[in-house]
């Protein structure tokens, strides 16, 4: 028995030494950061800013690989099945780690079991915007109008099951009103119809809505985060507008496949924190309306668990399901 225990202990020590040496030398080649969406959106802006700065910090190139498909679940699943060696990372996102697992019948991954969280990057809220001709000039007036005119207020989103759609369902549920969902193929088409007065309201990312709000082409009634946005400082939060505990921010973070050695996770966490502390990244993410919220791997793991629980309830309440 003693001999068997000594063999096990020796194996653990050898494995620990191997992982330690592995982390000490890591990285020795380029790292791939998978962004599970098409280029050009907020996820790409965040991911590329982080990748560029982490390349400097780590001394090896962090290469961005956009792998869109099925609401981000295609790229996310690919990373979950990758070797846990620290050379394939994923830009984690509310849409894929919190909404996707409930929205899709078989996303192909478990957000809690299949990833090793590295750290959170930050969050970006959506905005509730209306056409200037819409009579409501506040969230309270919108709620009152919707109650007086049930099933007659449409809201646009980037598509069925997207974060903007589920946020609209979340808002309707919290406000005790009924809204009619109008799905579009992306934020751009939804805002085009909103600007044309074809729909009265929409939930849209702040970087997309901000220019039109500033130009007076749209009216922003609220932001969906717990604090006000630096891009729309005069616009109240949903909580300030009377909906207690309302938080529909979209969170970004970094994860690697489950089983990635802890020393490598720690090294990546430090590199991520250093990147987020740089003036260049602060400026880039600030211009995108992202609030930086760094933390430990444990902080992000705990957040993923809580965020998935919250959004899964909202997805189920919406009755939306994708193949």
PDB file of N, CA and C in Angstrom, residues 216-274:
ATOM      1  N   UNK A 216     -29.754  63.153 -33.055  1.00  0.00           N
ATOM      2  CA  UNK A 216     -31.169  63.421 -32.861  1.00  0.00           C
ATOM      3  C   UNK A 216     -32.082  62.571 -33.724  1.00  0.00           C
ATOM      4  N   UNK A 217     -31.520  61.563 -34.382  1.00  0.00           N
ATOM      5  CA  UNK A 217     -32.318  60.691 -35.245  1.00  0.00           C
ATOM      6  C   UNK A 217     -33.022  59.594 -34.459  1.00  0.00           C
ATOM      7  N   UNK A 218     -32.521  59.308 -33.258  1.00  0.00           N
ATOM      8  CA  UNK A 218     -33.143  58.343 -32.354  1.00  0.00           C
ATOM      9  C   UNK A 218     -33.150  58.927 -30.947  1.00  0.00           C
ATOM     10  N   UNK A 219     -34.062  58.442 -30.116  1.00  0.00           N
ATOM     11  CA  UNK A 219     -34.124  58.867 -28.717  1.00  0.00           C
ATOM     12  C   UNK A 219     -33.778  57.674 -27.836  1.00  0.00           C
ATOM     13  N   UNK A 220     -32.775  57.829 -26.995  1.00  0.00           N
ATOM     14  CA  UNK A 220     -32.380  56.759 -26.076  1.00  0.00           C
ATOM     15  C   UNK A 220     -33.143  56.920 -24.766  1.00  0.00           C
ATOM     16  N   UNK A 221     -33.882  55.895 -24.380  1.00  0.00           N
ATOM     17  CA  UNK A 221     -34.653  55.954 -23.130  1.00  0.00           C
ATOM     18  C   UNK A 221     -33.888  55.371 -21.953  1.00  0.00           C
ATOM     19  N   UNK A 222     -33.022  54.387 -22.213  1.00  0.00           N
ATOM     20  CA  UNK A 222     -32.288  53.749 -21.114  1.00  0.00           C
ATOM     21  C   UNK A 222     -31.156  52.896 -21.661  1.00  0.00           C
ATOM     22  N   UNK A 223     -30.195  52.610 -20.786  1.00  0.00           N
ATOM     23  CA  UNK A 223     -29.168  51.612 -21.082  1.00  0.00           C
ATOM     24  C   UNK A 223     -29.427  50.417 -20.176  1.00  0.00           C
ATOM     25  N   UNK A 224     -28.970  49.236 -20.606  1.00  0.00           N
ATOM     26  CA  UNK A 224     -29.350  48.013 -19.901  1.00  0.00           C
ATOM     27  C   UNK A 224     -28.335  47.542 -18.875  1.00  0.00           C
ATOM     28  N   UNK A 225     -27.343  48.369 -18.557  1.00  0.00           N
ATOM     29  CA  UNK A 225     -26.341  48.022 -17.544  1.00  0.00           C
ATOM     30  C   UNK A 225     -26.748  48.582 -16.187  1.00  0.00           C
ATOM     31  N   UNK A 226     -26.005  48.217 -15.142  1.00  0.00           N
ATOM     32  CA  UNK A 226     -26.325  48.706 -13.799  1.00  0.00           C
ATOM     33  C   UNK A 226     -25.733  50.090 -13.546  1.00  0.00           C
ATOM     34  N   UNK A 227     -24.805  50.514 -14.393  1.00  0.00           N
ATOM     35  CA  UNK A 227     -24.255  51.869 -14.310  1.00  0.00           C
ATOM     36  C   UNK A 227     -24.401  52.540 -15.672  1.00  0.00           C
ATOM     37  N   UNK A 228     -24.374  53.850 -15.699  1.00  0.00           N
ATOM     38  CA  UNK A 228     -24.534  54.583 -16.950  1.00  0.00           C
ATOM     39  C   UNK A 228     -23.339  54.373 -17.878  1.00  0.00           C
ATOM     40  N   UNK A 229     -23.575  54.542 -19.156  1.00  0.00           N
ATOM     41  CA  UNK A 229     -22.528  54.381 -20.159  1.00  0.00           C
ATOM     42  C   UNK A 229     -21.769  55.680 -20.362  1.00  0.00           C
ATOM     43  N   UNK A 230     -20.449  55.567 -20.516  1.00  0.00           N
ATOM     44  CA  UNK A 230     -19.638  56.748 -20.783  1.00  0.00           C
ATOM     45  C   UNK A 230     -19.965  57.377 -22.128  1.00  0.00           C
ATOM     46  N   UNK A 231     -20.523  56.587 -23.064  1.00  0.00           N
ATOM     47  CA  UNK A 231     -20.894  57.127 -24.374  1.00  0.00           C
ATOM     48  C   UNK A 231     -22.239  57.832 -24.335  1.00  0.00           C
ATOM     49  N   UNK A 232     -23.093  57.454 -23.369  1.00  0.00           N
ATOM     50  CA  UNK A 232     -24.414  58.087 -23.217  1.00  0.00           C
ATOM     51  C   UNK A 232     -24.616  58.461 -21.742  1.00  0.00           C
ATOM     52  N   UNK A 233     -23.809  59.370 -21.241  1.00  0.00           N
ATOM     53  CA  UNK A 233     -23.832  59.672 -19.806  1.00  0.00           C
ATOM     54  C   UNK A 233     -25.137  60.274 -19.287  1.00  0.00           C
ATOM     55  N   UNK A 234     -25.922  60.872 -20.172  1.00  0.00           N
ATOM     56  CA  UNK A 234     -27.178  61.501 -19.753  1.00  0.00           C
ATOM     57  C   UNK A 234     -28.369  60.544 -19.808  1.00  0.00           C
ATOM     58  N   UNK A 235     -28.132  59.323 -20.259  1.00  0.00           N
ATOM     59  CA  UNK A 235     -29.217  58.345 -20.391  1.00  0.00           C
ATOM     60  C   UNK A 235     -29.261  57.455 -19.152  1.00  0.00           C
ATOM     61  N   UNK A 236     -30.410  57.337 -18.491  1.00  0.00           N
ATOM     62  CA  UNK A 236     -30.499  56.548 -17.259  1.00  0.00           C
ATOM     63  C   UNK A 236     -30.391  55.047 -17.504  1.00  0.00           C
ATOM     64  N   UNK A 237     -30.053  54.323 -16.457  1.00  0.00           N
ATOM     65  CA  UNK A 237     -30.087  52.865 -16.512  1.00  0.00           C
ATOM     66  C   UNK A 237     -31.534  52.411 -16.333  1.00  0.00           C
ATOM     67  N   UNK A 238     -31.799  51.147 -16.622  1.00  0.00           N
ATOM     68  CA  UNK A 238     -33.131  50.598 -16.384  1.00  0.00           C
ATOM     69  C   UNK A 238     -33.481  50.636 -14.897  1.00  0.00           C
ATOM     70  N   UNK A 239     -32.465  50.439 -14.065  1.00  0.00           N
ATOM     71  CA  UNK A 239     -32.696  50.481 -12.614  1.00  0.00           C
ATOM     72  C   UNK A 239     -33.133  51.879 -12.206  1.00  0.00           C
ATOM     73  N   UNK A 240     -32.453  52.903 -12.721  1.00  0.00           N
ATOM     74  CA  UNK A 240     -32.828  54.283 -12.420  1.00  0.00           C
ATOM     75  C   UNK A 240     -34.215  54.609 -12.954  1.00  0.00           C
ATOM     76  N   UNK A 241     -34.590  53.905 -14.026  1.00  0.00           N
ATOM     77  CA  UNK A 241     -35.902  54.136 -14.632  1.00  0.00           C
ATOM     78  C   UNK A 241     -37.016  53.392 -13.909  1.00  0.00           C
ATOM     79  N   UNK A 242     -36.660  52.638 -12.867  1.00  0.00           N
ATOM     80  CA  UNK A 242     -37.677  51.999 -12.042  1.00  0.00           C
ATOM     81  C   UNK A 242     -37.732  50.485 -12.077  1.00  0.00           C
ATOM     82  N   UNK A 243     -36.881  49.838 -12.880  1.00  0.00           N
ATOM     83  CA  UNK A 243     -36.874  48.367 -12.947  1.00  0.00           C
ATOM     84  C   UNK A 243     -35.718  47.848 -12.096  1.00  0.00           C
ATOM     85  N   UNK A 244     -36.007  47.508 -10.864  1.00  0.00           N
ATOM     86  CA  UNK A 244     -34.965  47.122  -9.912  1.00  0.00           C
ATOM     87  C   UNK A 244     -34.214  45.873 -10.359  1.00  0.00           C
ATOM     88  N   UNK A 245     -32.904  45.891 -10.165  1.00  0.00           N
ATOM     89  CA  UNK A 245     -32.007  44.757 -10.442  1.00  0.00           C
ATOM     90  C   UNK A 245     -31.880  44.422 -11.924  1.00  0.00           C
ATOM     91  N   UNK A 246     -32.386  45.251 -12.809  1.00  0.00           N
ATOM     92  CA  UNK A 246     -32.309  44.962 -14.240  1.00  0.00           C
ATOM     93  C   UNK A 246     -30.868  45.101 -14.718  1.00  0.00           C
ATOM     94  N   UNK A 247     -30.323  44.032 -15.283  1.00  0.00           N
ATOM     95  CA  UNK A 247     -28.970  44.042 -15.825  1.00  0.00           C
ATOM     96  C   UNK A 247     -28.928  43.137 -17.040  1.00  0.00           C
ATOM     97  N   UNK A 248     -28.806  43.721 -18.200  1.00  0.00           N
ATOM     98  CA  UNK A 248     -28.705  42.954 -19.438  1.00  0.00           C
ATOM     99  C   UNK A 248     -27.437  43.346 -20.187  1.00  0.00           C
ATOM    100  N   UNK A 249     -26.353  43.532 -19.422  1.00  0.00           N
ATOM    101  CA  UNK A 249     -25.066  43.825 -20.044  1.00  0.00           C
ATOM    102  C   UNK A 249     -24.537  42.572 -20.729  1.00  0.00           C
ATOM    103  N   UNK A 250     -23.711  42.777 -21.728  1.00  0.00           N
ATOM    104  CA  UNK A 250     -23.078  41.678 -22.447  1.00  0.00           C
ATOM    105  C   UNK A 250     -21.626  41.607 -21.997  1.00  0.00           C
ATOM    106  N   UNK A 251     -21.241  40.476 -21.446  1.00  0.00           N
ATOM    107  CA  UNK A 251     -19.924  40.342 -20.833  1.00  0.00           C
ATOM    108  C   UNK A 251     -18.954  39.581 -21.718  1.00  0.00           C
ATOM    109  N   UNK A 252     -17.691  40.054 -21.720  1.00  0.00           N
ATOM    110  CA  UNK A 252     -16.619  39.421 -22.473  1.00  0.00           C
ATOM    111  C   UNK A 252     -15.574  38.874 -21.502  1.00  0.00           C
ATOM    112  N   UNK A 253     -14.922  37.790 -21.911  1.00  0.00           N
ATOM    113  CA  UNK A 253     -13.832  37.247 -21.112  1.00  0.00           C
ATOM    114  C   UNK A 253     -12.993  36.312 -21.959  1.00  0.00           C
ATOM    115  N   UNK A 254     -11.953  35.758 -21.365  1.00  0.00           N
ATOM    116  CA  UNK A 254     -11.104  34.782 -22.053  1.00  0.00           C
ATOM    117  C   UNK A 254     -11.218  33.439 -21.359  1.00  0.00           C
ATOM    118  N   UNK A 255     -11.340  32.367 -22.157  1.00  0.00           N
ATOM    119  CA  UNK A 255     -11.328  31.007 -21.625  1.00  0.00           C
ATOM    120  C   UNK A 255     -10.446  30.144 -22.515  1.00  0.00           C
ATOM    121  N   UNK A 256     -10.024  29.018 -21.969  1.00  0.00           N
ATOM    122  CA  UNK A 256      -9.279  28.014 -22.727  1.00  0.00           C
ATOM    123  C   UNK A 256      -9.962  26.674 -22.497  1.00  0.00           C
ATOM    124  N   UNK A 257      -9.603  25.647 -23.239  1.00  0.00           N
ATOM    125  CA  UNK A 257     -10.239  24.341 -23.025  1.00  0.00           C
ATOM    126  C   UNK A 257      -9.998  23.812 -21.615  1.00  0.00           C
ATOM    127  N   UNK A 258     -10.974  23.104 -21.080  1.00  0.00           N
ATOM    128  CA  UNK A 258     -10.827  22.496 -19.749  1.00  0.00           C
ATOM    129  C   UNK A 258      -9.601  21.591 -19.751  1.00  0.00           C
ATOM    130  N   UNK A 259      -8.867  21.620 -18.644  1.00  0.00           N
ATOM    131  CA  UNK A 259      -7.658  20.810 -18.535  1.00  0.00           C
ATOM    132  C   UNK A 259      -6.394  21.578 -18.816  1.00  0.00           C
ATOM    133  N   UNK A 260      -6.522  22.851 -19.208  1.00  0.00           N
ATOM    134  CA  UNK A 260      -5.332  23.681 -19.406  1.00  0.00           C
ATOM    135  C   UNK A 260      -4.590  23.801 -18.077  1.00  0.00           C
ATOM    136  N   UNK A 261      -3.286  23.503 -18.035  1.00  0.00           N
ATOM    137  CA  UNK A 261      -2.539  23.567 -16.771  1.00  0.00           C
ATOM    138  C   UNK A 261      -2.696  24.907 -16.068  1.00  0.00           C
ATOM    139  N   UNK A 262      -2.886  24.870 -14.771  1.00  0.00           N
ATOM    140  CA  UNK A 262      -3.121  26.096 -14.007  1.00  0.00           C
ATOM    141  C   UNK A 262      -1.991  27.114 -14.149  1.00  0.00           C
ATOM    142  N   UNK A 263      -0.716  26.701 -14.175  1.00  0.00           N
ATOM    143  CA  UNK A 263       0.338  27.703 -14.356  1.00  0.00           C
ATOM    144  C   UNK A 263       0.193  28.492 -15.657  1.00  0.00           C
ATOM    145  N   UNK A 264      -0.298  27.832 -16.715  1.00  0.00           N
ATOM    146  CA  UNK A 264      -0.515  28.529 -17.988  1.00  0.00           C
ATOM    147  C   UNK A 264      -1.712  29.476 -17.874  1.00  0.00           C
ATOM    148  N   UNK A 265      -2.774  29.013 -17.206  1.00  0.00           N
ATOM    149  CA  UNK A 265      -3.945  29.875 -16.976  1.00  0.00           C
ATOM    150  C   UNK A 265      -3.527  31.128 -16.215  1.00  0.00           C
ATOM    151  N   UNK A 266      -2.696  30.948 -15.186  1.00  0.00           N
ATOM    152  CA  UNK A 266      -2.245  32.093 -14.387  1.00  0.00           C
ATOM    153  C   UNK A 266      -1.407  33.057 -15.218  1.00  0.00           C
ATOM    154  N   UNK A 267      -0.563  32.510 -16.092  1.00  0.00           N
ATOM    155  CA  UNK A 267       0.278  33.361 -16.934  1.00  0.00           C
ATOM    156  C   UNK A 267      -0.582  34.157 -17.912  1.00  0.00           C
ATOM    157  N   UNK A 268      -1.613  33.515 -18.457  1.00  0.00           N
ATOM    158  CA  UNK A 268      -2.528  34.196 -19.373  1.00  0.00           C
ATOM    159  C   UNK A 268      -3.361  35.239 -18.641  1.00  0.00           C
ATOM    160  N   UNK A 269      -3.755  34.937 -17.416  1.00  0.00           N
ATOM    161  CA  UNK A 269      -4.523  35.898 -16.626  1.00  0.00           C
ATOM    162  C   UNK A 269      -3.709  37.162 -16.372  1.00  0.00           C
ATOM    163  N   UNK A 270      -2.438  36.978 -16.042  1.00  0.00           N
ATOM    164  CA  UNK A 270      -1.569  38.142 -15.810  1.00  0.00           C
ATOM    165  C   UNK A 270      -1.400  38.951 -17.088  1.00  0.00           C
ATOM    166  N   UNK A 271      -1.210  38.252 -18.208  1.00  0.00           N
ATOM    167  CA  UNK A 271      -1.046  38.955 -19.481  1.00  0.00           C
ATOM    168  C   UNK A 271      -2.322  39.720 -19.843  1.00  0.00           C
ATOM    169  N   UNK A 272      -3.460  39.121 -19.561  1.00  0.00           N
ATOM    170  CA  UNK A 272      -4.738  39.780 -19.830  1.00  0.00           C
ATOM    171  C   UNK A 272      -4.895  41.017 -18.952  1.00  0.00           C
ATOM    172  N   UNK A 273      -4.565  40.892 -17.674  1.00  0.00           N
ATOM    173  CA  UNK A 273      -4.668  42.042 -16.768  1.00  0.00           C
ATOM    174  C   UNK A 273      -3.736  43.175 -17.210  1.00  0.00           C
ATOM    175  N   UNK A 274      -2.515  42.812 -17.611  1.00  0.00           N
ATOM    176  CA  UNK A 274      -1.566  43.830 -18.085  1.00  0.00           C
ATOM    177  C   UNK A 274      -2.110  44.524 -19.328  1.00  0.00           C
TER     178      UNK A 274
END
